[in-house]
């Protein structure tokens, strides 16, 4: 199984959204490097358990992006803990994580628990509103990236445009600042061309919504992301 430091392409499955066995099989056998299970609303212990039980037989790395403490299911390889850097509330930066550690600290496998410094850039995204984010300027985003790498020493910096295709120039500026911290790009990737474009800039691209809207297009993003990596960029 590929370690997260080698993930080029990841599919994100939302436990609240139904997916047929056939589509799930195609996603899991697509050649993607990993599956992230995560969503903003309606994430429950039951729907997360159901999804991981259906993904497990395909034997690819599976990470849970923890958004609700009631929905932490113990069968994942990796647990991703978002810290929303451009939230206006300390709650989304430190308090939910603090609460989680208080509750589960004795049983957490720290070697499999990784923080993601989130920077949410689409004001219409549910996560933007839920986490009470502000829209940062490009120089703010670059400064958050530097914080993630040099001060917080986070494993991931996540440029999150959920539901909207982002600005490649901004992603390029962020990429130029990161060496140790891996750059994740997610948001609005709908086709192979967009997957190629963002893969040339970010270490990992995350493809979500299009899985449920156009599975053929979703599947095409996998070879596109790999092609770009083989060309030797980032
Ligand atoms: C969402 O970054 C991911 O958290 C992927 O975004 O659903 O827009 O592809 P999309």
PDB file of N, CA and C and ligand atoms in Angstrom, residues 12 17 65 118 127 158-164 185-190 206-210, ligand 1:
ATOM      1  N   UNK A  12     -12.226  11.320  -2.888  1.00  0.00           N
ATOM      2  CA  UNK A  12     -12.877  11.553  -1.590  1.00  0.00           C
ATOM      3  C   UNK A  12     -14.339  11.138  -1.694  1.00  0.00           C
ATOM      4  N   UNK A  17     -23.499  10.416   0.775  1.00  0.00           N
ATOM      5  CA  UNK A  17     -24.004  10.260  -0.594  1.00  0.00           C
ATOM      6  C   UNK A  17     -24.000   8.792  -0.989  1.00  0.00           C
ATOM      7  N   UNK A  65     -11.209  11.372   7.180  1.00  0.00           N
ATOM      8  CA  UNK A  65     -11.023  12.780   7.512  1.00  0.00           C
ATOM      9  C   UNK A  65     -12.049  13.086   8.594  1.00  0.00           C
ATOM     10  N   UNK A 118      -5.902  23.333   6.702  1.00  0.00           N
ATOM     11  CA  UNK A 118      -6.862  23.661   5.648  1.00  0.00           C
ATOM     12  C   UNK A 118      -6.878  25.151   5.388  1.00  0.00           C
ATOM     13  N   UNK A 127     -18.147  23.811   3.963  1.00  0.00           N
ATOM     14  CA  UNK A 127     -17.107  23.847   4.994  1.00  0.00           C
ATOM     15  C   UNK A 127     -16.691  25.292   5.300  1.00  0.00           C
ATOM     16  N   UNK A 158      -3.706  21.989   2.797  1.00  0.00           N
ATOM     17  CA  UNK A 158      -4.805  21.619   1.903  1.00  0.00           C
ATOM     18  C   UNK A 158      -5.448  22.879   1.345  1.00  0.00           C
ATOM     19  N   UNK A 159      -5.213  23.139   0.060  1.00  0.00           N
ATOM     20  CA  UNK A 159      -5.881  24.253  -0.623  1.00  0.00           C
ATOM     21  C   UNK A 159      -7.247  23.727  -1.064  1.00  0.00           C
ATOM     22  N   UNK A 160      -8.267  24.174  -0.355  1.00  0.00           N
ATOM     23  CA  UNK A 160      -9.614  23.587  -0.492  1.00  0.00           C
ATOM     24  C   UNK A 160     -10.574  24.556  -1.177  1.00  0.00           C
ATOM     25  N   UNK A 161     -10.948  24.178  -2.405  1.00  0.00           N
ATOM     26  CA  UNK A 161     -11.936  24.969  -3.143  1.00  0.00           C
ATOM     27  C   UNK A 161     -13.245  24.186  -3.260  1.00  0.00           C
ATOM     28  N   UNK A 162     -13.440  23.189  -2.456  1.00  0.00           N
ATOM     29  CA  UNK A 162     -14.596  22.297  -2.546  1.00  0.00           C
ATOM     30  C   UNK A 162     -15.769  22.841  -3.383  1.00  0.00           C
ATOM     31  N   UNK A 163     -16.082  22.156  -4.478  1.00  0.00           N
ATOM     32  CA  UNK A 163     -17.223  22.541  -5.309  1.00  0.00           C
ATOM     33  C   UNK A 163     -16.909  23.580  -6.370  1.00  0.00           C
ATOM     34  N   UNK A 164     -15.689  24.074  -6.423  1.00  0.00           N
ATOM     35  CA  UNK A 164     -15.356  25.137  -7.379  1.00  0.00           C
ATOM     36  C   UNK A 164     -13.906  24.935  -7.835  1.00  0.00           C
ATOM     37  N   UNK A 185      -4.359  19.672  -3.242  1.00  0.00           N
ATOM     38  CA  UNK A 185      -5.343  20.543  -3.892  1.00  0.00           C
ATOM     39  C   UNK A 185      -6.649  19.774  -4.046  1.00  0.00           C
ATOM     40  N   UNK A 186      -7.767  20.397  -3.676  1.00  0.00           N
ATOM     41  CA  UNK A 186      -9.081  19.795  -3.909  1.00  0.00           C
ATOM     42  C   UNK A 186     -10.082  20.868  -4.269  1.00  0.00           C
ATOM     43  N   UNK A 187     -10.974  20.522  -5.202  1.00  0.00           N
ATOM     44  CA  UNK A 187     -12.052  21.438  -5.530  1.00  0.00           C
ATOM     45  C   UNK A 187     -12.337  21.533  -7.005  1.00  0.00           C
ATOM     46  N   UNK A 188     -13.539  21.072  -7.389  1.00  0.00           N
ATOM     47  CA  UNK A 188     -14.071  21.332  -8.719  1.00  0.00           C
ATOM     48  C   UNK A 188     -13.369  20.634  -9.861  1.00  0.00           C
ATOM     49  N   UNK A 189     -12.551  19.642  -9.582  1.00  0.00           N
ATOM     50  CA  UNK A 189     -11.915  18.930 -10.708  1.00  0.00           C
ATOM     51  C   UNK A 189     -12.983  18.062 -11.371  1.00  0.00           C
ATOM     52  N   UNK A 190     -13.221  18.358 -12.655  1.00  0.00           N
ATOM     53  CA  UNK A 190     -14.333  17.727 -13.387  1.00  0.00           C
ATOM     54  C   UNK A 190     -13.856  16.900 -14.564  1.00  0.00           C
ATOM     55  N   UNK A 206      -7.280  15.903  -4.952  1.00  0.00           N
ATOM     56  CA  UNK A 206      -8.432  15.200  -4.389  1.00  0.00           C
ATOM     57  C   UNK A 206      -9.630  15.446  -5.306  1.00  0.00           C
ATOM     58  N   UNK A 207     -10.277  14.368  -5.697  1.00  0.00           N
ATOM     59  CA  UNK A 207     -11.439  14.449  -6.587  1.00  0.00           C
ATOM     60  C   UNK A 207     -12.648  13.917  -5.825  1.00  0.00           C
ATOM     61  N   UNK A 208     -13.693  14.761  -5.732  1.00  0.00           N
ATOM     62  CA  UNK A 208     -14.861  14.397  -4.927  1.00  0.00           C
ATOM     63  C   UNK A 208     -16.149  14.373  -5.717  1.00  0.00           C
ATOM     64  N   UNK A 209     -16.813  15.518  -5.799  1.00  0.00           N
ATOM     65  CA  UNK A 209     -18.179  15.604  -6.344  1.00  0.00           C
ATOM     66  C   UNK A 209     -18.409  14.905  -7.673  1.00  0.00           C
ATOM     67  N   UNK A 210     -17.428  15.011  -8.579  1.00  0.00           N
ATOM     68  CA  UNK A 210     -17.658  14.492  -9.924  1.00  0.00           C
ATOM     69  C   UNK A 210     -17.898  12.973  -9.918  1.00  0.00           C
TER      70      UNK A 210
HETATM   71  C1  LIG B   1     -13.620  18.317  -1.147  1.00  0.00           C
HETATM   72  O1  LIG B   1     -11.439  18.919  -1.906  1.00  0.00           O
HETATM   73  C2  LIG B   1     -12.457  17.974  -2.031  1.00  0.00           C
HETATM   74  O2  LIG B   1     -13.215  18.331   0.195  1.00  0.00           O
HETATM   75  C3  LIG B   1     -12.853  17.733  -3.451  1.00  0.00           C
HETATM   76  O3  LIG B   1     -13.619  18.792  -3.970  1.00  0.00           O
HETATM   77  O4  LIG B   1     -15.817  17.706  -4.290  1.00  0.00           O
HETATM   78  O5  LIG B   1     -15.222  19.821  -5.527  1.00  0.00           O
HETATM   79  O6  LIG B   1     -14.130  17.644  -6.110  1.00  0.00           O
HETATM   80  P1  LIG B   1     -14.761  18.483  -5.032  1.00  0.00           P
END
